[in-house]
């Protein structure tokens, strides 16, 4: 190998590429003091110190025993395919090879996954493939044949995945190679297993998930208090981080129903709703009303579901110009302010047209908020955006109350709840990606419905008290989580 590298270097320095005959599909032997090379139905004979005997009179670069000049074969018309330039781009799990073509690629795109090796025949002469920076663990063998460049690939560990597809204007052929770590499957209990698998988007995305055919899923946590998901549910088989919360106060953002009791109110995003082991996704149909100091009642909207009278439960600016805001602590009106007004943590507010409350209202009056799901569900936890709906890609954050799209555009850890058409529940965390890519990866694995939960630093999957999903740094304490228990 060292001798070949030195000869190749000197050959390139002299304007020629000397390659081992096996890389050119040739054989070599000595015969009567001559060097004989054969392959592709042709014969080449070189006499050391004299020159080429076959073809006679050829003005070609000389060979060196088992090495043959690529330029000689090109000059003799040995190759019956056009030559292509080659460029490389390194990727996180592999390598991108781009062939610059003289004309559009004549074949269909293709891909292959889950194998230890593959052999590709590219219908071009691509000498610069010899310069490829193959990733560690991937063995490659290149041969230049009369009708193709043969590329034989083998993964020393794990599996190989490749995509071969053309691009136009100008014509190019792209080969994406990925070396993937082995997948994992571990039985946790009857009907429950932990898996590490790849979804394809078409790029591979590693997912860390607990799959359950049965069990009991509970929302756990306490508003205003943060802890690691494992500490929110001691004894749970698996725990996935839950919904959104205000980072300063720990106030939940979005619907949270725990054993029939409303812990937090809707924020205008899709929620996971369930009883037993039957799960649904949708915008919560929430009926809310306020009760005044003398028992008066008025229907109200909640948070992003605004109405003439709107209850607000998430800290921050509430109300709009032309409205007034009653700040309520417990069940007593603490202040009535012009809108927009700052809602402090631990309080809720009622906004209404200035001078037109739903009933006479003054500071110190009793004011209570009551709400219920219609139809009722025993458990609910709001997340969002929706990723999949009945086997179709459904990611569209513009349909939900996401005022700042930037967090959803960042490449970060993602968490989701999903299930298959057969009813198998998935608690999922992915390696860093975006929600839209996660949706396509889940779809490629057969998910039927899927909802994103809080992502980034909050995304965590714990199994029997151990963190199984990837994480950089220390895991972030969260306010809510989804805990899976055995029945």
Coordinates of N, CA and C in Angstrom, one line a residue, residues 23-207:
X23 N -7.4 -2.2 -10.2 CA -8.3 -1.1 -10.1 C -8.8 -0.6 -11.5
X24 N -8.2 -1.2 -12.6 CA -8.6 -0.9 -13.9 C -9.2 -2.1 -14.6
X25 N -9.5 -3.1 -13.9 CA -10.1 -4.3 -14.5 C -9.2 -5.1 -15.4
X26 N -7.8 -4.9 -15.2 CA -6.8 -5.6 -16.0 C -6.1 -6.7 -15.2
X27 N -5.5 -7.6 -16.0 CA -4.6 -8.5 -15.4 C -3.2 -8.2 -15.9
X28 N -2.2 -8.7 -15.1 CA -0.8 -8.5 -15.5 C 0.0 -9.8 -15.4
X29 N 0.9 -10.0 -16.4 CA 1.9 -11.1 -16.3 C 3.1 -10.7 -17.1
X30 N 4.2 -11.3 -16.8 CA 5.4 -11.2 -17.6 C 5.5 -12.4 -18.6
X31 N 5.9 -12.0 -19.8 CA 5.9 -13.1 -20.9 C 7.1 -12.7 -21.8
X32 N 8.1 -13.5 -21.8 CA 9.3 -13.4 -22.7 C 9.9 -12.0 -22.5
X33 N 10.0 -11.5 -21.3 CA 10.7 -10.2 -21.1 C 9.8 -9.0 -21.3
X34 N 8.5 -9.3 -21.7 CA 7.5 -8.2 -21.9 C 6.5 -8.2 -20.7
X35 N 5.9 -7.1 -20.6 CA 4.8 -6.9 -19.6 C 3.5 -7.0 -20.4
X36 N 2.6 -7.9 -20.0 CA 1.4 -8.1 -20.8 C 0.2 -7.7 -19.8
X37 N -0.7 -6.8 -20.3 CA -1.8 -6.4 -19.6 C -3.1 -6.7 -20.5
X38 N -4.1 -7.3 -19.8 CA -5.3 -7.7 -20.6 C -6.5 -7.3 -19.8
X39 N -7.6 -7.0 -20.5 CA -8.9 -6.7 -19.8 C -9.8 -6.0 -20.8
X40 N -11.1 -6.2 -20.6 CA -12.1 -5.5 -21.5 C -11.9 -5.9 -22.9
X41 N -11.5 -7.1 -23.2 CA -11.3 -7.6 -24.6 C -10.1 -7.0 -25.3
X42 N -9.2 -6.4 -24.6 CA -8.0 -5.8 -25.2 C -6.8 -6.3 -24.5
X43 N -5.7 -6.1 -25.3 CA -4.3 -6.6 -24.8 C -3.3 -5.5 -25.1
X44 N -2.5 -5.2 -24.0 CA -1.5 -4.2 -24.1 C -0.2 -4.8 -23.7
X45 N 0.9 -4.6 -24.5 CA 2.2 -5.2 -24.3 C 3.2 -4.1 -24.3
X46 N 4.0 -4.1 -23.2 CA 5.1 -3.1 -23.1 C 6.4 -3.9 -22.8
X47 N 7.5 -3.5 -23.6 CA 8.8 -4.1 -23.4 C 9.7 -3.1 -22.7
X48 N 10.1 -3.4 -21.5 CA 10.9 -2.4 -20.8 C 12.2 -2.1 -21.6
X49 N 12.5 -0.8 -21.6 CA 13.7 -0.3 -22.3 C 13.4 -0.1 -23.8
X50 N 12.3 -0.6 -24.3 CA 12.0 -0.5 -25.8 C 10.8 0.4 -26.0
X51 N 9.7 0.0 -25.3 CA 8.4 0.8 -25.5 C 7.3 -0.2 -25.7
X52 N 6.2 0.4 -26.2 CA 4.9 -0.4 -26.4 C 5.1 -1.2 -27.6
X53 N 4.7 -2.5 -27.5 CA 4.7 -3.4 -28.7 C 3.2 -3.5 -29.2
X54 N 2.3 -3.5 -28.3 CA 0.9 -3.5 -28.7 C 0.2 -2.4 -27.8
X55 N -0.4 -1.4 -28.4 CA -0.5 -1.2 -29.8 C 0.8 -0.6 -30.4
X56 N 1.2 -1.0 -31.6 CA 2.4 -0.6 -32.2 C 2.5 0.9 -32.4
X57 N 3.7 1.4 -32.1 CA 3.9 2.8 -32.3 C 3.1 3.8 -31.4
X58 N 2.5 3.3 -30.4 CA 1.7 4.1 -29.5 C 2.6 5.0 -28.7
X59 N 2.3 6.3 -28.7 CA 3.0 7.3 -27.9 C 2.3 7.4 -26.6
X60 N 2.5 6.5 -25.7 CA 1.8 6.5 -24.4 C 2.7 6.5 -23.2
X61 N 2.2 7.0 -22.1 CA 3.1 6.9 -20.9 C 3.4 5.5 -20.6
X62 N 4.6 5.2 -20.0 CA 5.0 3.8 -19.7 C 4.4 3.3 -18.5
X63 N 4.2 2.0 -18.3 CA 3.7 1.4 -17.1 C 4.8 1.1 -16.1
X64 N 4.5 0.6 -15.0 CA 5.5 0.1 -14.0 C 5.1 -1.2 -13.4
X65 N 5.5 -2.3 -14.1 CA 5.1 -3.6 -13.7 C 3.6 -3.7 -13.4
X66 N 3.2 -3.9 -12.2 CA 1.8 -4.1 -11.9 C 1.0 -2.8 -11.9
X67 N 1.6 -1.7 -12.3 CA 0.9 -0.4 -12.3 C 0.7 0.0 -13.8
X68 N -0.4 0.6 -14.1 CA -0.7 0.9 -15.5 C -1.2 2.4 -15.5
X69 N -0.8 3.2 -16.5 CA -1.2 4.6 -16.6 C -2.6 4.7 -17.1
X70 N -3.4 5.4 -16.3 CA -4.8 5.6 -16.6 C -4.9 6.4 -17.9
X71 N -4.0 7.4 -18.1 CA -4.0 8.2 -19.3 C -3.8 7.3 -20.6
X72 N -3.1 6.2 -20.5 CA -2.9 5.4 -21.7 C -4.2 4.7 -22.1
X73 N -5.0 4.3 -21.1 CA -6.3 3.7 -21.4 C -7.2 4.7 -22.0
X74 N -7.2 5.9 -21.4 CA -8.1 6.9 -22.0 C -7.7 7.3 -23.4
X75 N -6.4 7.4 -23.7 CA -6.0 7.7 -25.1 C -6.3 6.6 -26.1
X76 N -6.4 5.4 -25.6 CA -6.7 4.2 -26.5 C -8.2 4.0 -26.6
X77 N -9.0 4.8 -26.0 CA -10.5 4.6 -26.1 C -11.0 3.4 -25.4
X78 N -10.2 3.0 -24.3 CA -10.6 1.8 -23.5 C -11.9 2.1 -22.8
X79 N -12.2 3.3 -22.4 CA -13.4 3.6 -21.6 C -14.5 4.0 -22.6
X80 N -15.7 3.4 -22.4 CA -16.8 3.7 -23.3 C -17.9 4.5 -22.7
X81 N -17.5 5.2 -21.6 CA -18.4 6.1 -20.9 C -17.7 7.5 -20.7
X82 N -18.5 8.5 -20.6 CA -17.9 9.9 -20.5 C -17.2 10.0 -19.1
X83 N -16.3 11.0 -19.0 CA -15.6 11.3 -17.8 C -16.4 12.3 -17.0
X84 N -16.4 12.2 -15.7 CA -17.1 13.1 -14.8 C -16.2 13.6 -13.7
X85 N -16.3 14.9 -13.4 CA -15.6 15.5 -12.3 C -16.2 15.1 -11.0
X86 N -15.4 15.1 -9.9 CA -15.9 14.6 -8.6 C -15.6 15.7 -7.5
X87 N -16.6 15.9 -6.7 CA -16.5 16.8 -5.5 C -17.0 16.1 -4.3
X88 N -16.6 16.6 -3.1 CA -17.0 15.9 -1.9 C -17.5 16.9 -0.8
X89 N -18.4 16.4 0.0 CA -18.9 17.2 1.1 C -19.1 16.3 2.3
X90 N -18.5 16.6 3.4 CA -18.7 15.8 4.6 C -20.0 16.0 5.2
X91 N -20.7 15.0 5.7 CA -21.9 15.1 6.4 C -21.8 14.5 7.8
X92 N -22.7 14.8 8.8 CA -22.5 14.3 10.1 C -22.4 12.8 10.3
X93 N -23.1 12.0 9.4 CA -23.0 10.6 9.6 C -22.3 10.0 8.4
X94 N -21.8 10.7 7.5 CA -21.2 10.1 6.3 C -20.6 11.1 5.3
X95 N -20.8 10.9 4.1 CA -20.1 11.7 3.0 C -21.1 11.9 1.8
X96 N -21.0 13.1 1.2 CA -21.7 13.4 0.0 C -20.7 13.4 -1.1
X97 N -21.0 12.7 -2.2 CA -20.1 12.7 -3.4 C -21.0 13.3 -4.6
X98 N -20.4 14.3 -5.2 CA -21.1 14.9 -6.3 C -20.3 14.7 -7.6
X99 N -20.9 14.1 -8.6 CA -20.3 14.0 -9.9 C -20.9 15.1 -10.8
X100 N -20.0 15.9 -11.4 CA -20.4 16.9 -12.4 C -20.4 16.2 -13.8
X101 N -21.6 16.1 -14.4 CA -21.8 15.3 -15.6 C -21.8 16.2 -16.8
X102 N -21.4 15.5 -18.0 CA -21.5 16.2 -19.2 C -22.9 16.2 -19.8
X103 N -23.8 15.4 -19.3 CA -25.1 15.3 -19.8 C -26.0 14.8 -18.7
X104 N -27.4 15.0 -18.8 CA -28.2 14.5 -17.7 C -28.1 13.0 -17.4
X105 N -28.2 12.6 -16.2 CA -28.1 11.2 -15.8 C -29.2 10.4 -16.4
X106 N -28.9 9.3 -17.0 CA -29.9 8.5 -17.7 C -30.8 7.6 -16.9
X107 N -30.5 7.3 -15.6 CA -31.2 6.3 -14.9 C -32.0 6.9 -13.8
X108 N -32.8 6.1 -13.1 CA -33.7 6.6 -12.0 C -32.9 6.7 -10.7
X109 N -33.4 7.6 -9.8 CA -32.8 7.6 -8.4 C -33.0 6.3 -7.7
X110 N -32.2 6.0 -6.8 CA -32.4 4.8 -6.0 C -31.7 5.0 -4.6
X111 N -32.2 4.1 -3.7 CA -31.6 4.1 -2.4 C -31.7 2.7 -1.8
X112 N -30.8 2.5 -0.8 CA -30.8 1.2 -0.2 C -30.3 1.4 1.3
X113 N -30.9 0.6 2.2 CA -30.6 0.8 3.6 C -30.6 -0.6 4.3
X114 N -30.0 -0.5 5.5 CA -30.0 -1.7 6.4 C -29.1 -2.8 6.0
X115 N -28.1 -2.6 5.1 CA -27.2 -3.6 4.7 C -25.8 -3.3 5.2
X116 N -24.9 -4.3 5.2 CA -23.5 -4.1 5.6 C -22.7 -3.5 4.4
X117 N -23.2 -3.8 3.2 CA -22.4 -3.3 2.1 C -23.3 -3.2 0.8
X118 N -22.7 -2.6 -0.2 CA -23.3 -2.4 -1.5 C -22.3 -2.1 -2.6
X119 N -22.6 -2.5 -3.8 CA -21.8 -2.2 -4.9 C -22.5 -1.4 -6.0
X120 N -22.0 -0.3 -6.3 CA -22.6 0.6 -7.3 C -21.8 0.7 -8.5
X121 N -22.5 0.8 -9.7 CA -21.9 0.9 -11.0 C -22.3 2.3 -11.5
X122 N -21.4 3.3 -11.5 CA -21.7 4.6 -12.0 C -21.3 4.7 -13.4
X123 N -22.2 5.0 -14.3 CA -21.9 4.9 -15.8 C -21.0 6.1 -16.2
X124 N -19.9 6.3 -15.5 CA -18.9 7.4 -15.9 C -17.5 6.9 -15.5
X125 N -16.6 7.6 -16.1 CA -15.2 7.4 -15.6 C -15.0 8.5 -14.6
X126 N -14.7 8.2 -13.3 CA -14.6 9.2 -12.3 C -13.3 9.0 -11.5
X127 N -12.1 9.3 -12.1 CA -10.9 9.0 -11.4 C -10.7 9.7 -10.0
X128 N -11.3 10.9 -9.9 CA -11.1 11.6 -8.6 C -11.8 10.9 -7.4
X129 N -12.6 9.8 -7.7 CA -13.1 9.1 -6.5 C -12.0 8.5 -5.7
X130 N -10.8 8.4 -6.2 CA -9.7 7.9 -5.5 C -9.3 8.8 -4.3
X131 N -9.7 10.1 -4.4 CA -9.4 11.1 -3.4 C -10.4 11.2 -2.3
X132 N -11.5 10.4 -2.4 CA -12.6 10.5 -1.4 C -12.1 10.4 0.0
X133 N -12.6 11.3 0.9 CA -12.3 11.1 2.4 C -13.3 10.2 3.0
X134 N -13.2 8.9 2.7 CA -14.2 7.9 3.3 C -14.2 8.0 4.8
X135 N -15.4 8.0 5.4 CA -15.5 8.1 6.9 C -15.0 6.9 7.5
X136 N -14.5 7.1 8.8 CA -13.9 5.9 9.5 C -15.0 4.8 9.6
X137 N -14.6 3.6 9.5 CA -15.5 2.5 9.6 C -16.2 2.1 8.2
X138 N -15.9 2.9 7.2 CA -16.5 2.5 5.9 C -15.4 2.2 4.9
X139 N -15.3 1.0 4.5 CA -14.3 0.5 3.5 C -14.8 0.7 2.1
X140 N -14.0 1.2 1.2 CA -14.4 1.4 -0.2 C -13.4 0.9 -1.1
X141 N -13.8 0.3 -2.2 CA -13.0 -0.2 -3.3 C -13.4 0.4 -4.6
X142 N -12.5 1.1 -5.3 CA -12.9 1.7 -6.6 C -12.2 1.0 -7.7
X143 N -13.0 0.7 -8.8 CA -12.4 0.1 -10.0 C -12.9 0.9 -11.2
X144 N -12.1 1.1 -12.2 CA -12.5 1.8 -13.4 C -12.6 0.8 -14.5
X145 N -13.8 0.5 -14.9 CA -14.1 -0.5 -15.9 C -14.5 0.2 -17.2
X146 N -14.4 -0.5 -18.3 CA -14.7 0.2 -19.6 C -16.1 0.8 -19.6
X147 N -17.1 0.3 -18.9 CA -18.5 0.8 -19.0 C -19.0 1.4 -17.7
X148 N -18.1 1.5 -16.7 CA -18.6 2.1 -15.4 C -17.4 2.3 -14.4
X149 N -17.7 3.1 -13.5 CA -16.8 3.1 -12.3 C -17.5 2.3 -11.2
X150 N -16.8 1.2 -10.8 CA -17.4 0.3 -9.8 C -17.0 0.8 -8.4
X151 N -18.0 1.0 -7.5 CA -17.7 1.5 -6.2 C -18.3 0.4 -5.2
X152 N -17.4 -0.3 -4.5 CA -17.8 -1.4 -3.6 C -17.7 -0.8 -2.2
X153 N -18.7 -0.8 -1.4 CA -18.7 -0.2 -0.1 C -19.1 -1.3 1.0
X154 N -18.4 -1.2 2.1 CA -18.7 -2.1 3.2 C -18.6 -1.4 4.6
X155 N -19.6 -1.6 5.4 CA -19.6 -1.0 6.7 C -19.0 -2.0 7.7
X156 N -17.9 -1.6 8.4 CA -17.3 -2.5 9.3 C -18.1 -2.8 10.5
X157 N -19.1 -1.8 10.9 CA -20.0 -2.0 12.0 C -21.2 -1.2 11.7
X158 N -22.4 -1.7 12.1 CA -23.6 -1.0 11.9 C -24.1 -1.3 10.5
X159 N -24.8 -0.3 9.9 CA -25.4 -0.5 8.6 C -25.1 0.6 7.7
X160 N -25.2 0.3 6.4 CA -24.9 1.3 5.3 C -26.3 1.8 4.8
X161 N -26.4 3.1 4.5 CA -27.5 3.6 3.8 C -27.0 4.6 2.7
X162 N -27.5 4.4 1.5 CA -27.1 5.4 0.5 C -28.3 5.8 -0.3
X163 N -28.1 7.0 -0.9 CA -29.1 7.6 -1.8 C -28.3 8.1 -3.1
X164 N -28.8 7.7 -4.2 CA -28.2 8.2 -5.5 C -29.3 8.9 -6.3
X165 N -29.1 10.2 -6.5 CA -30.2 10.9 -7.2 C -29.5 12.0 -8.1
X166 N -30.2 12.3 -9.2 CA -29.7 13.4 -10.1 C -30.2 14.8 -9.8
X167 N -29.4 15.8 -10.2 CA -29.8 17.1 -10.2 C -29.6 17.8 -11.6
X168 N -30.4 18.8 -11.8 CA -30.2 19.4 -13.2 C -29.7 20.9 -13.0
X169 N -29.4 21.4 -14.2 CA -29.0 22.9 -14.3 C -27.9 23.3 -13.3
X170 N -26.7 22.8 -13.5 CA -26.2 21.9 -14.4 C -26.4 20.4 -14.0
X171 N -26.2 19.5 -14.9 CA -26.5 18.1 -14.6 C -25.4 17.6 -13.6
X172 N -25.9 17.0 -12.5 CA -25.0 16.4 -11.5 C -25.7 15.1 -11.0
X173 N -24.8 14.2 -10.4 CA -25.3 13.0 -9.8 C -24.8 13.0 -8.4
X174 N -25.7 12.9 -7.4 CA -25.3 13.0 -6.0 C -25.4 11.7 -5.4
X175 N -24.4 11.3 -4.7 CA -24.4 10.0 -3.9 C -24.2 10.4 -2.4
X176 N -25.2 10.2 -1.6 CA -25.1 10.4 -0.2 C -24.9 9.0 0.5
X177 N -23.8 9.0 1.3 CA -23.4 7.7 2.0 C -23.6 8.0 3.5
X178 N -24.2 7.1 4.2 CA -24.4 7.2 5.6 C -23.9 5.9 6.3
X179 N -23.1 6.0 7.3 CA -22.7 4.9 8.2 C -23.5 5.0 9.5
X180 N -24.4 4.1 9.7 CA -25.4 4.2 10.8 C -25.0 3.2 11.9
X181 N -25.1 3.7 13.2 CA -24.9 2.9 14.3 C -25.9 1.8 14.4
X182 N -25.7 0.7 15.0 CA -26.7 -0.4 15.0 C -27.9 0.0 15.7
X183 N -29.1 -0.5 15.3 CA -30.3 -0.2 16.0 C -30.4 -1.0 17.3
X184 N -31.3 -0.6 18.2 CA -31.4 -1.3 19.5 C -32.8 -1.6 19.8
X185 N -33.0 -2.8 20.4 CA -34.4 -3.2 20.8 C -34.2 -3.9 22.1
X186 N -35.0 -3.5 23.1 CA -34.9 -4.1 24.5 C -36.3 -4.2 25.1
X187 N -36.7 -5.4 25.4 CA -38.0 -5.7 26.0 C -37.9 -5.2 27.5
X188 N -38.9 -4.3 27.8 CA -39.0 -3.8 29.2 C -40.0 -4.5 30.0
X189 N -41.1 -5.0 29.4 CA -42.2 -5.7 30.0 C -43.0 -6.3 29.0
X190 N -43.9 -7.2 29.3 CA -44.8 -7.8 28.2 C -45.5 -6.6 27.5
X191 N -45.4 -6.6 26.2 CA -46.0 -5.5 25.4 C -45.4 -4.2 25.4
X192 N -44.2 -4.0 26.1 CA -43.5 -2.8 26.1 C -42.0 -3.0 25.8
X193 N -41.5 -2.2 24.9 CA -40.1 -2.3 24.6 C -39.5 -0.9 24.3
X194 N -38.2 -0.9 24.5 CA -37.4 0.3 24.2 C -36.7 0.1 22.9
X195 N -36.7 1.1 22.0 CA -36.1 0.9 20.7 C -35.3 2.2 20.3
X196 N -34.2 2.0 19.6 CA -33.5 3.0 18.9 C -33.5 2.6 17.4
X197 N -34.1 3.4 16.6 CA -34.3 3.1 15.2 C -34.1 4.3 14.4
X198 N -34.0 4.1 13.1 CA -33.9 5.2 12.1 C -35.2 5.4 11.3
X199 N -35.6 6.7 11.3 CA -36.6 7.1 10.3 C -35.9 7.8 9.2
X200 N -36.5 7.8 8.0 CA -35.8 8.3 6.8 C -36.6 9.4 6.2
X201 N -36.0 10.6 5.9 CA -36.7 11.8 5.6 C -36.4 12.5 4.2
X202 N -35.6 12.1 3.3 CA -35.0 10.7 3.2 C -33.7 10.6 4.0
X203 N -33.1 11.7 4.6 CA -31.9 11.5 5.4 C -32.2 10.7 6.6
X204 N -31.3 9.9 7.2 CA -31.6 9.1 8.3 C -31.7 10.0 9.6
X205 N -32.6 9.7 10.5 CA -32.8 10.4 11.7 C -33.0 9.3 12.8
X206 N -32.1 9.3 13.8 CA -32.2 8.3 14.9 C -33.2 8.8 15.9
X207 N -34.1 7.8 16.2 CA -35.2 8.1 17.2 C -35.0 7.1 18.4

